[in-house]
Coordinates of C-alpha atoms and ligand atoms in Angstrom, one line a residue:
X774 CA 0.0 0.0 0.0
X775 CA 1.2 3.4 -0.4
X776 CA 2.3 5.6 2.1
X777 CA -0.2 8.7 1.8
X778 CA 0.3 10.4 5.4
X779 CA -1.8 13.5 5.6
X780 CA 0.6 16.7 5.6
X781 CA 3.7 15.3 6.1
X782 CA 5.5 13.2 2.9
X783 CA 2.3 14.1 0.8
X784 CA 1.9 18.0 1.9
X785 CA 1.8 19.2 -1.5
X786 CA 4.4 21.6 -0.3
X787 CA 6.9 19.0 0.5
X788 CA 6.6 17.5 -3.1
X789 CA 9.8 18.1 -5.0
X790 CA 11.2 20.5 -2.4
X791 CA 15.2 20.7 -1.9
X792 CA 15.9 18.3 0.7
X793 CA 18.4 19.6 3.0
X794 CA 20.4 18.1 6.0
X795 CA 23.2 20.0 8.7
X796 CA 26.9 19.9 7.6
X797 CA 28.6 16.8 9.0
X798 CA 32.3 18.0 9.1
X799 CA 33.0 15.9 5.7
X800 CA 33.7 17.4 2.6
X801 CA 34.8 16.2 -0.8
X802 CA 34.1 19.8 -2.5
X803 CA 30.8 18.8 -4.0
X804 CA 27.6 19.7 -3.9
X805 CA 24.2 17.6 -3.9
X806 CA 20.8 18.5 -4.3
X807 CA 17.5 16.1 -4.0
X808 CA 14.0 16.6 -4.3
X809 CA 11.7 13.7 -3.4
X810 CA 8.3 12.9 -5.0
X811 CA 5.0 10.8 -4.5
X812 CA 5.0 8.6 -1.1
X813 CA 6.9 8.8 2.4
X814 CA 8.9 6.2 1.3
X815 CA 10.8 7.8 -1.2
X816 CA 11.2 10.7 1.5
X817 CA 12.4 8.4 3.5
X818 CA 15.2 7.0 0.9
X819 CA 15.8 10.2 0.2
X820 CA 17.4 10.8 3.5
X821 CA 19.2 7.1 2.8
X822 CA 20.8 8.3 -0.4
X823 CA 21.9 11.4 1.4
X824 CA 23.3 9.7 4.6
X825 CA 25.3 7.6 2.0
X826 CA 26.4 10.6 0.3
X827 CA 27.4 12.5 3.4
X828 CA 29.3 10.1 4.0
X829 CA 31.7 10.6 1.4
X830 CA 31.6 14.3 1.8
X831 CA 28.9 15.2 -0.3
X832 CA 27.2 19.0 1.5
X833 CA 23.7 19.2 -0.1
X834 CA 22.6 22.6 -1.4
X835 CA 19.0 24.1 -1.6
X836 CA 19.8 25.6 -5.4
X837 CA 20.4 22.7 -8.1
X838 CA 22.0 25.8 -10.0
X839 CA 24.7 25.0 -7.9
X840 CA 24.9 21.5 -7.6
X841 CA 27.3 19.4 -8.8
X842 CA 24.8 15.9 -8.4
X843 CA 21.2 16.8 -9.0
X844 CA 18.8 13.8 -8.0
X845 CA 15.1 14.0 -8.6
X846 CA 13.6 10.9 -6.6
X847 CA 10.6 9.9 -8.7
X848 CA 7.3 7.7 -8.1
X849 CA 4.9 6.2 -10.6
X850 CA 2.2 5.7 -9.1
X851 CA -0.2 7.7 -11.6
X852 CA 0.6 9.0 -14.8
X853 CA 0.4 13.0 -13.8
X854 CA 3.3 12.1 -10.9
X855 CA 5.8 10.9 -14.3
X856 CA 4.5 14.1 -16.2
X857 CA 5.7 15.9 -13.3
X858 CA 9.5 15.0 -13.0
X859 CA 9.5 15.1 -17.0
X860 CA 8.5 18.4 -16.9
X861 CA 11.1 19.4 -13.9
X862 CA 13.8 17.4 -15.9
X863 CA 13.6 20.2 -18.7
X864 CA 14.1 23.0 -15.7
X865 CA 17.3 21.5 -14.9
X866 CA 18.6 21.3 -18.8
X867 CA 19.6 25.4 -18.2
X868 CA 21.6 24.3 -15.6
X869 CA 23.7 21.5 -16.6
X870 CA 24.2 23.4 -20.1
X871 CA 25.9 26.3 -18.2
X872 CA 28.2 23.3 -16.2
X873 CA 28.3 20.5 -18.4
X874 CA 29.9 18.5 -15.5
X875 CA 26.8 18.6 -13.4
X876 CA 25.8 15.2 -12.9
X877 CA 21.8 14.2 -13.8
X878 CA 20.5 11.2 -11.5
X879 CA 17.0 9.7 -11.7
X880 CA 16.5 7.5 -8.8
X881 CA 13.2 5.8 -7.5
X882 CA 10.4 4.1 -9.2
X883 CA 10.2 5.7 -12.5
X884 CA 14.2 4.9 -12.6
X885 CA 13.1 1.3 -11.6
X886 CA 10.1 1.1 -14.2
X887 CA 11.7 2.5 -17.3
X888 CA 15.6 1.2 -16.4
X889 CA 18.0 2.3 -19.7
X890 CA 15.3 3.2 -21.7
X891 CA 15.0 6.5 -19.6
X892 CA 18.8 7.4 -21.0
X893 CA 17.9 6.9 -24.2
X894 CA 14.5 9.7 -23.5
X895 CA 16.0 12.0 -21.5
X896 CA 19.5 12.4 -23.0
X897 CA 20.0 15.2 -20.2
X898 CA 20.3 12.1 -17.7
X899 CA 23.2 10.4 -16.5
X900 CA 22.2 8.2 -13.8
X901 CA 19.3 6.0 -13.7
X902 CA 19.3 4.3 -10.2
X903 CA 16.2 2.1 -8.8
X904 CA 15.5 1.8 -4.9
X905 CA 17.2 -1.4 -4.0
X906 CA 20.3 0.4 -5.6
X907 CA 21.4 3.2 -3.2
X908 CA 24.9 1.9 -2.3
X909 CA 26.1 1.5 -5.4
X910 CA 25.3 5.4 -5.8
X911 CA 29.4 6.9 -4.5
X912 CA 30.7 4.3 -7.8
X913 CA 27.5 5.2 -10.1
X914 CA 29.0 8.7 -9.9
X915 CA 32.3 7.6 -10.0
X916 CA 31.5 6.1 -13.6
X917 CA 29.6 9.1 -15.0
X918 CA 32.9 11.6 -13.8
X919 CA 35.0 9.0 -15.6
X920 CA 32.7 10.0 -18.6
X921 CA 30.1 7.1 -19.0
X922 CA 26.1 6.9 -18.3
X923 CA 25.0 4.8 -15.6
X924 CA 22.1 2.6 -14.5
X925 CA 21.9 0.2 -11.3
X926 CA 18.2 -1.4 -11.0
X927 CA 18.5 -4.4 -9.5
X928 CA 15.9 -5.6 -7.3
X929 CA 17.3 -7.3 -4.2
X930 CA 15.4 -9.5 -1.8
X931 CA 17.6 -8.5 1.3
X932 CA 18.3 -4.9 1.1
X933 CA 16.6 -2.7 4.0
X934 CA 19.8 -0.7 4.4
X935 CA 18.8 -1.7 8.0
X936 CA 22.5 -0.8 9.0
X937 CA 22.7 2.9 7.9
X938 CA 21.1 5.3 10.4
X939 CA 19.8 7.8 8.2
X940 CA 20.7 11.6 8.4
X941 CA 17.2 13.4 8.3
X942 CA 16.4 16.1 5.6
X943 CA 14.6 19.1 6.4
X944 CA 13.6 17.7 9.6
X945 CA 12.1 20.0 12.4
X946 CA 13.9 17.5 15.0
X947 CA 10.4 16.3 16.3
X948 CA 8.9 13.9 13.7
X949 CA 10.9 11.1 11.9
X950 CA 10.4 8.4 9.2
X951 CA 11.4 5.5 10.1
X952 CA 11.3 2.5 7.1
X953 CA 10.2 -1.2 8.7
X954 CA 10.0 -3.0 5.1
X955 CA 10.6 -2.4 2.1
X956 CA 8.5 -3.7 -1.5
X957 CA 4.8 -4.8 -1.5
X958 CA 3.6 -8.9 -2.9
X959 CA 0.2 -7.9 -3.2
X960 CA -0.2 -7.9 -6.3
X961 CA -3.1 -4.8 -6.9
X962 CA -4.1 -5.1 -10.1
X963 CA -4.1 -1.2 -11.0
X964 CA -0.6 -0.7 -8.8
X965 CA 3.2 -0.4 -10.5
X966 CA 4.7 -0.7 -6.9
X967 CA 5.4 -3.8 -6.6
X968 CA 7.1 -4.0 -10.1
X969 CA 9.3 -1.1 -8.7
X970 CA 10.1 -2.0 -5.5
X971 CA 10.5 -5.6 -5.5
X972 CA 9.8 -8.3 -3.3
X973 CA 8.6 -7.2 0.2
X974 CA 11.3 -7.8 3.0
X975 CA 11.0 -6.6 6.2
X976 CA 14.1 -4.7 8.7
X977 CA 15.9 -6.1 11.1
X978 CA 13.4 -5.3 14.7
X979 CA 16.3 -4.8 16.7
X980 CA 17.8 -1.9 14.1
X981 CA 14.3 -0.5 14.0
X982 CA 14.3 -0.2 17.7
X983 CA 17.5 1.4 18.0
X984 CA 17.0 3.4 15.4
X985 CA 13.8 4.9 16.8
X986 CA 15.6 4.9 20.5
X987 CA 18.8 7.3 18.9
X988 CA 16.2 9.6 17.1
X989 CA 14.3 9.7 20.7
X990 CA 17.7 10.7 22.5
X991 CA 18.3 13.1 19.8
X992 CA 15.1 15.3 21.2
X993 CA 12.7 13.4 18.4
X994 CA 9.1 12.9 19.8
X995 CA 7.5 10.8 16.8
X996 CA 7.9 8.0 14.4
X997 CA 6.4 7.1 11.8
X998 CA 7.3 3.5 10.8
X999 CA 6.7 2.9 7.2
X1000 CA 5.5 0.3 5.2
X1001 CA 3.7 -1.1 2.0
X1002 CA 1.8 -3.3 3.8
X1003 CA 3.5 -3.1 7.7
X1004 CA 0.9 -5.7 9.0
X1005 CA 2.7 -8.1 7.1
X1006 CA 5.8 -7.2 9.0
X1007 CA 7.9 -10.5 10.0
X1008 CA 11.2 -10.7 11.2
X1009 CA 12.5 -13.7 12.5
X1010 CA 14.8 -13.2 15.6
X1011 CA 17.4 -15.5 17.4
X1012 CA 16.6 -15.5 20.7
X1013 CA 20.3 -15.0 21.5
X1014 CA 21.7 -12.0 22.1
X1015 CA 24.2 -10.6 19.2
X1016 CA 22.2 -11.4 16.1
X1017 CA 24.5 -14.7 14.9
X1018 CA 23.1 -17.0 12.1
X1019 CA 20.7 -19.5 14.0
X1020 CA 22.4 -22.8 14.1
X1021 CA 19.7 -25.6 13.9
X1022 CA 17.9 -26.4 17.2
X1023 CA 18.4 -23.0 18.1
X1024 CA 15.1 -20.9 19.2
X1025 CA 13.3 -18.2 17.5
X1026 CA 11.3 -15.8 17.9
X1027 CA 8.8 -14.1 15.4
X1028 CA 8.4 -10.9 15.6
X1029 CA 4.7 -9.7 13.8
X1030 CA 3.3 -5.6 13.3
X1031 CA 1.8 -6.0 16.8
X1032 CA 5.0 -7.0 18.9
X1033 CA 7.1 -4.3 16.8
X1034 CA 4.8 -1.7 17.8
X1035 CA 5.1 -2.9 20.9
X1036 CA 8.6 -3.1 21.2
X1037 CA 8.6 0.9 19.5
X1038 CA 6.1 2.2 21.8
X1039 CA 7.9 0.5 24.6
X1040 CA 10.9 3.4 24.3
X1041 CA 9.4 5.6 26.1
X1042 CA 5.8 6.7 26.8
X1043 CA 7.0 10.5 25.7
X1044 CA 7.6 8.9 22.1
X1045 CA 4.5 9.0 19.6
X1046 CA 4.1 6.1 17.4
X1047 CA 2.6 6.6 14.1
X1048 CA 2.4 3.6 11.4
X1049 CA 1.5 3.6 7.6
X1050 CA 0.4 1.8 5.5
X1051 CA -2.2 -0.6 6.9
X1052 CA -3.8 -3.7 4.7
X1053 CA -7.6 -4.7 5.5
X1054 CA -7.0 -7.8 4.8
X1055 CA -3.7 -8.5 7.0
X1056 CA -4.8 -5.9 9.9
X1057 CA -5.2 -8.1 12.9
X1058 CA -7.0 -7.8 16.2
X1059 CA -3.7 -8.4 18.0
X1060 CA -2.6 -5.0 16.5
X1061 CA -5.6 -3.2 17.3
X1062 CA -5.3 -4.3 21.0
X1063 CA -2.0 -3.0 20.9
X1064 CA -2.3 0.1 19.8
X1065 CA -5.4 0.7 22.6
X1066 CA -2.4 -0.6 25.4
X1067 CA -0.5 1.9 24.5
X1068 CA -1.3 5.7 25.4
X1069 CA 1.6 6.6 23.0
X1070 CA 0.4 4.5 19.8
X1071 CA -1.9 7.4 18.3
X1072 CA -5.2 6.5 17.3
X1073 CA -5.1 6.5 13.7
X1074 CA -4.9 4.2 11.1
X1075 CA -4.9 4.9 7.0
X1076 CA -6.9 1.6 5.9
X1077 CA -7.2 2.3 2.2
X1078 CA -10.6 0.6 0.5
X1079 CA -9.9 1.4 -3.4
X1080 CA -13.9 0.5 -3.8
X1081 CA -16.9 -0.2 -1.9
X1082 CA -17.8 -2.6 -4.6
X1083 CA -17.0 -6.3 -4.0
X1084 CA -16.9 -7.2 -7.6
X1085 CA -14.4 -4.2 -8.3
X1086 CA -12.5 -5.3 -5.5
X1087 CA -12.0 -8.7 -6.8
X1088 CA -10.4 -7.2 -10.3
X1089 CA -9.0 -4.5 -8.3
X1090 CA -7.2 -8.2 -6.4
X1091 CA -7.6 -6.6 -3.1
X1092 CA -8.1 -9.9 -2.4
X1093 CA -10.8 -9.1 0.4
X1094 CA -14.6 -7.8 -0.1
X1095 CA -17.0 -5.4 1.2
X1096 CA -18.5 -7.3 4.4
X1097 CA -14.5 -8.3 5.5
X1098 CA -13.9 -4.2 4.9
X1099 CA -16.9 -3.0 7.3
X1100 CA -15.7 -6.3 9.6
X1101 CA -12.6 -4.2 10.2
X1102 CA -13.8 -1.0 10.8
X1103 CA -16.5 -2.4 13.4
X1104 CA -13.4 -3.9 15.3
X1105 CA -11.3 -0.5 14.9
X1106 CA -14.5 0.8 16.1
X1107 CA -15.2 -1.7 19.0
X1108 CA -11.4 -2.2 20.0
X1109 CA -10.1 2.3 19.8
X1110 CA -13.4 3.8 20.0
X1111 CA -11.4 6.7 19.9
X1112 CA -9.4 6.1 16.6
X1113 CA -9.3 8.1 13.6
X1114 CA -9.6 6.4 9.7
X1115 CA -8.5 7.7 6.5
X1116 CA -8.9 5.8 3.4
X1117 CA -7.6 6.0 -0.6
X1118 CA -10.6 5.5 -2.7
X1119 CA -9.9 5.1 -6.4
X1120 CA -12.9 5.7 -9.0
X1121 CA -13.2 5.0 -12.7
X1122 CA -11.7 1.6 -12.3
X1123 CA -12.1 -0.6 -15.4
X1124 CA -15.9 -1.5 -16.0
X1125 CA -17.1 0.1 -12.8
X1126 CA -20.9 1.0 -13.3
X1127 CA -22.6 3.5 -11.8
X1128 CA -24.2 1.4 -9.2
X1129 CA -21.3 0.0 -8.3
X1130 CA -19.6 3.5 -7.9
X1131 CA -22.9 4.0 -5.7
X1132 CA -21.0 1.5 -3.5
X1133 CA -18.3 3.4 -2.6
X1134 CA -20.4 6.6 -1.6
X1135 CA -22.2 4.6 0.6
X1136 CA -19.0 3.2 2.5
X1137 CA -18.1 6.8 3.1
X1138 CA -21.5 7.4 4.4
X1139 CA -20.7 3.9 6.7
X1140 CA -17.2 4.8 7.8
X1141 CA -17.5 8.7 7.8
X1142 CA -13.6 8.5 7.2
X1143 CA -11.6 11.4 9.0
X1144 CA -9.7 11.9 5.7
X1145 CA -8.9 10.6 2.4
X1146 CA -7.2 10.4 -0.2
X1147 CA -9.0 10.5 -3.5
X1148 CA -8.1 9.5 -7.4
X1149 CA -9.3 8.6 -10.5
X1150 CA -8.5 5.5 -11.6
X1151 CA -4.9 5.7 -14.4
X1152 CA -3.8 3.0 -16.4
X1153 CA -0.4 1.9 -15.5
X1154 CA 2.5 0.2 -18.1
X1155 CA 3.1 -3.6 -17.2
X1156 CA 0.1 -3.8 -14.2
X1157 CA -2.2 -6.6 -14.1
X1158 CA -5.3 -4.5 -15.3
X1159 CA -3.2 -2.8 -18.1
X1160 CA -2.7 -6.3 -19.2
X1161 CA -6.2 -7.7 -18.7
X1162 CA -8.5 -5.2 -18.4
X1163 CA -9.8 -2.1 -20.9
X1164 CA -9.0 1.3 -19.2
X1165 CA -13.2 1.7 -20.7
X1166 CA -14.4 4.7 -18.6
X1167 CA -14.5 7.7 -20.1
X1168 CA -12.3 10.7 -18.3
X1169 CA -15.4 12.8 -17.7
X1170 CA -17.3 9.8 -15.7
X1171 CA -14.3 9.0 -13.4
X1172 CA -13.7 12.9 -13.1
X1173 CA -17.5 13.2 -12.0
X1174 CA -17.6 10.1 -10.4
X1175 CA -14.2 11.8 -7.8
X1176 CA -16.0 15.2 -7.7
X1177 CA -18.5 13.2 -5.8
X1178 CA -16.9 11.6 -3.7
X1179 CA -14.4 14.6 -2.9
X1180 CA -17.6 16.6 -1.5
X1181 CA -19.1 13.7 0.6
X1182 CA -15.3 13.5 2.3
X1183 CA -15.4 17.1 2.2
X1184 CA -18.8 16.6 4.7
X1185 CA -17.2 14.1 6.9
X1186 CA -13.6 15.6 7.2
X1187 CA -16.3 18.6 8.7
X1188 CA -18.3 16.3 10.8
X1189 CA -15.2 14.3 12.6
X1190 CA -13.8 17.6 13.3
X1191 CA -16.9 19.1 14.6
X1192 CA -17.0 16.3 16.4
X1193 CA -14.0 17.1 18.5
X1194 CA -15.7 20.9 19.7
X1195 CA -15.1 21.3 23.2
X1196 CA -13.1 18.5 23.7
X1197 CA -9.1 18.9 25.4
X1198 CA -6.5 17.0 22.7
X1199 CA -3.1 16.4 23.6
X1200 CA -1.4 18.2 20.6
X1201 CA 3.0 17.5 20.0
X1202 CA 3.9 21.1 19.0
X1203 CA 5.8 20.9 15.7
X1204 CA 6.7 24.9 15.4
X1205 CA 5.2 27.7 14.3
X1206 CA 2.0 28.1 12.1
X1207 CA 2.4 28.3 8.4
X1208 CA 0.6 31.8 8.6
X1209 CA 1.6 33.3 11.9
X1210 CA 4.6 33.1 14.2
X1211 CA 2.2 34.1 16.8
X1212 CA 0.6 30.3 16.3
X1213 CA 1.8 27.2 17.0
X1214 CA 1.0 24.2 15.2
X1215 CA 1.3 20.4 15.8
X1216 CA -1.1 17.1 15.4
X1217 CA -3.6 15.8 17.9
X1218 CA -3.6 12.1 18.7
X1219 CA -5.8 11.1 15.8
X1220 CA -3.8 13.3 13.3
X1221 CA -5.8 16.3 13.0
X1222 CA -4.0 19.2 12.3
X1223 CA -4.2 21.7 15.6
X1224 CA -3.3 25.4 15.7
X1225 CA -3.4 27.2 18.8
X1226 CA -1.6 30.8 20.2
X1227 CA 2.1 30.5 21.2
X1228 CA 1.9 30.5 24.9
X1229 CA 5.0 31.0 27.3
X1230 CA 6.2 27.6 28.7
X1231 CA 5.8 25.9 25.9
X1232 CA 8.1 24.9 22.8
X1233 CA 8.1 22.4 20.1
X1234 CA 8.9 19.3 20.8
X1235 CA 6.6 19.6 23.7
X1236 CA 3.2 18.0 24.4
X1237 CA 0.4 20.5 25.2
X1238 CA -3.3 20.3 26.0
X1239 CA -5.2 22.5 24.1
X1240 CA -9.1 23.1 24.3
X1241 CA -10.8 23.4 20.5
X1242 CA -12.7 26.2 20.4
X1243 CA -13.0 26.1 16.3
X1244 CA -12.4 24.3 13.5
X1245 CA -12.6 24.6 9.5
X1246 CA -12.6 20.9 7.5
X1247 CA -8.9 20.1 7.7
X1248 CA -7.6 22.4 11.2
X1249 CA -8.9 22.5 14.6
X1250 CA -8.1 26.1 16.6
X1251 CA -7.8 26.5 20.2
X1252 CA -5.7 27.1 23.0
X1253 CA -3.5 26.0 26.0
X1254 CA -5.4 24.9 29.3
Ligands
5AD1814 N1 -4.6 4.8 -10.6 C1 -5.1 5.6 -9.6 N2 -4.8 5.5 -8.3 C2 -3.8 4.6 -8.0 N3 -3.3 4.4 -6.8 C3 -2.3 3.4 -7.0 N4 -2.3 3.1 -8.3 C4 -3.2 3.8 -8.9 C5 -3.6 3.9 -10.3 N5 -3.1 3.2 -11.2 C6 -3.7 5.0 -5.6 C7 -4.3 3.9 -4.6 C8 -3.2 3.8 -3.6 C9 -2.7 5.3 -3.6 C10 -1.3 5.5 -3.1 O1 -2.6 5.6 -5.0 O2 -5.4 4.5 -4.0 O3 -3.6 3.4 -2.3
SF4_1815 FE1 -0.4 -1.0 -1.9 FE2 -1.5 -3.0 -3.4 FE3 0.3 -1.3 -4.5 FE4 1.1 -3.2 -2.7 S1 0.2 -3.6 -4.7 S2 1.7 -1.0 -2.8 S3 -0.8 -3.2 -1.3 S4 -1.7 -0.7 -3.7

């Protein structure tokens, strides 16, 4: 599944913005900029590739103008996102005419999907990397300064570059990404990702512990672990301390989603646990239970449906139907009374009618989802329904058919914030408001966006109560009681 998370990867804002991290007392004389695109994920590789840069000296610059690597990390995931780096390709072709010695990298899941053939499209490109390929990036370079192009996609089943402790770009020293797995086998019909990121593997629990416990020593308040599918998390642990191979006879131990967030939550109770992205059919009731244990495991989880429709959802090769979808939400509902849903909710799929479009209104209406994210339905190179099905809804159904459903959520992100009127949240300052430096801003348990007045005491990275006095669809206003 992808790994939407409401105004933090997928802030518009943050989309193809430089990415930026603190000198680190290296330098080789060079200069790197990134921009990231499309899901968390590639966010959170983003910091990867720079860690491994950084490493070698590389300083990162916010102005590509003056970079000597320019890497634009790319997704796939609908045609408009490829449109998108094409189009920002041409803006750097000023720049590397004026110092022909720039180098041009394409990294991510368009690198992945199109491999070579993207050097032969975009001659302004020298480097074509997919995201099982990061290491290789110091002698990719290497190979371009000794005057050849370069492309590393290789797919591995191992790689989780669980050992390198990512540097974090642009980060406000509060909230964190932190990667459990990496590639999805699910298998959606109308979904590239797991053609360009492989096999799903998951990290090493014990690096995903530390990892979360360094970025909580460093002043860091939240994680977000991320996933494809992260309730198909499985690493297999030797009991033993030290991490050897297990020799036969020895004991293991499995650890699932639930015992990871356990084992994360369990850092300290002043560390917020977020997690993304959830699959109805793997999300357990061992995981729900957990997250109502824990005070510090917020209460909100992205359950994407794609279709209320059970037939859709069988070609769609969700591989679960409507009644198991609503048999989820009534045990969200029964186990974290209190949590908060958000959904992705494609229209337009392949031979969807309107009745069965009706289908997926009415499971807003059911859920009454606190957010969502919202496409139409675009036909995909190499996916499943590319291959089987015809892409036969015209554009001006699916556009009408997502106006729709955009107002209903529209209602319901209204009514779930309404909802909270009166009520005391427990908000994590992140800083200052976009609009004023009189306001702080930071997320309530469920993920709701939360402004409120700078009052003395108080600083980001702190928790704070704060009494809603107002709200608009996406923000709830208050202050500090
Ligand atoms: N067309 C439209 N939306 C898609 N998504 C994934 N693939 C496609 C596609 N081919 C949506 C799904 C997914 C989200 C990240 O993007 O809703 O959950
Ligand atoms: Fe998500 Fe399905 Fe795509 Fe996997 S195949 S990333 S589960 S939408």
């Amino acid at each position: 599944m992808d790994l939407l998370i409401p105004d933090k990867a997928h802030d518009e804002s943050r989309q193809g913005e430089a990415l930026v991290l603190e000198p680190n007392g290296k330098h080789n004389g060079r200069k790197l900029y990134i921009e990231s695109y499309g899901c968390a994920m590639n966010f959170s590789d983003s910091e990867i590739v720079a860690s491994i840069l950084a490493d070698k000296g590389f300083e990162t610059t916010k102005d590509f103008n003056n970079a000597d690597v320019v890497f634009i990390n790319t997704c796939s995931i609908r045609e408009n996102a490829e449109v998108r780096v094409r189009n920002r390709l041409k803006e750097f072709a000023g720049a590397k005419f004026k110092n022909p010695g720039m180098v041009v990298g394409v990294l991510g899941c368009m690198a992945e999907r199109l491999k070579a053939k993207f050097l032969e499209e975009e001659k302004l490109v020298d480097v074509v990397v997919g995201p099982d390929a990061y290491r290789d990036l110091p002698n990719l370079i290497e190979q371009v300064d000794n005057g050849q192009r370069a492309v590393n996609v290789l797919l591995s089943r191992e790689e989780t570059y669980a050992d390198i402790n990512p540097v974090r770009l642009n980060s406000n020293g509060i909230n964190a990404f932190v990667s459990i797995m990496r590639g999805c086998d699910n298998m959606c019909s109308f979904c590239v990702v797991p053609f360009t990121r492989g096999r799903e593997r998951s990290r090493d629990a014990a690096s995903v512990v530390a990892e979360c416990t360094d970025l909580f020593n460093q002043g860091y308040r939240e994680v977000t672990l991320l996933g494809q599918n992260v309730d198909s998390y499985k690493w297999t642990a030797p009991v033993a301390e030290g991490g050897e191979a297990l020799a036969v006879g020895d004991e293991v131990k499995i650890v699932n989603f639930a015992n990871l967030l356990e084992m994360v939550a369990l850092v300290s109770p002043d560390l917020r646990v977020r997690f993304s992205t959830s699959h109805p059919k793997d999300i357990t009731d061992e995981v729900l239970y957990t997250i109502a244990k824990y005070d510090n495991i917020c209460n909100y989880i992205h359950l994407p449906v794609q279709s209320g429709n059970s037939r859709i959802l069988d070609l769609m090769n969700r591989t679960y139907d409507r009644e198991w979808y609503i048999n989820r939400i009534d045990a969200i509902r029964r186990i974290i009374p209190e949590c908060a849903i958000s959904t992705d909710m494609i229209t337009g799929f392949c031979t969807e009618t309107d009745e069965e479009h009706k289908d997926s209104v009415t499971m807003m209406d059911y859920v009454k989802y606190d957010f969502a994210y919202m496409f139409k339905y675009s036909e995909r190179p190499g996916t499943l329904a590319a291959k089987r099905y015809a892409d036969d809804i015209p554009e001006d159904v699916k556009q009408a058919r997502l106006a729709e459903i955009v107002a209903k959520q529209q209602e319901y992100s209204y009514y779930r914030m309404q909802a909270r009127l009166g009520r005391v949240e427990k908000v994590l300052i992140e800083g200052f408001s976009k609009k004023s430096d009189k306001d702080y801003c930071g997320r309530s348990d469920q993920n709701a966006m939360v402004i409120f007045p700078v009052t003395e005491g108080y600083k980001p990275g702190q928790y704070a109560n704060v009494l809603v006095e107002r709200t608009t669809s996406a923000t709830l206003i208050g202050r500090i009681v």
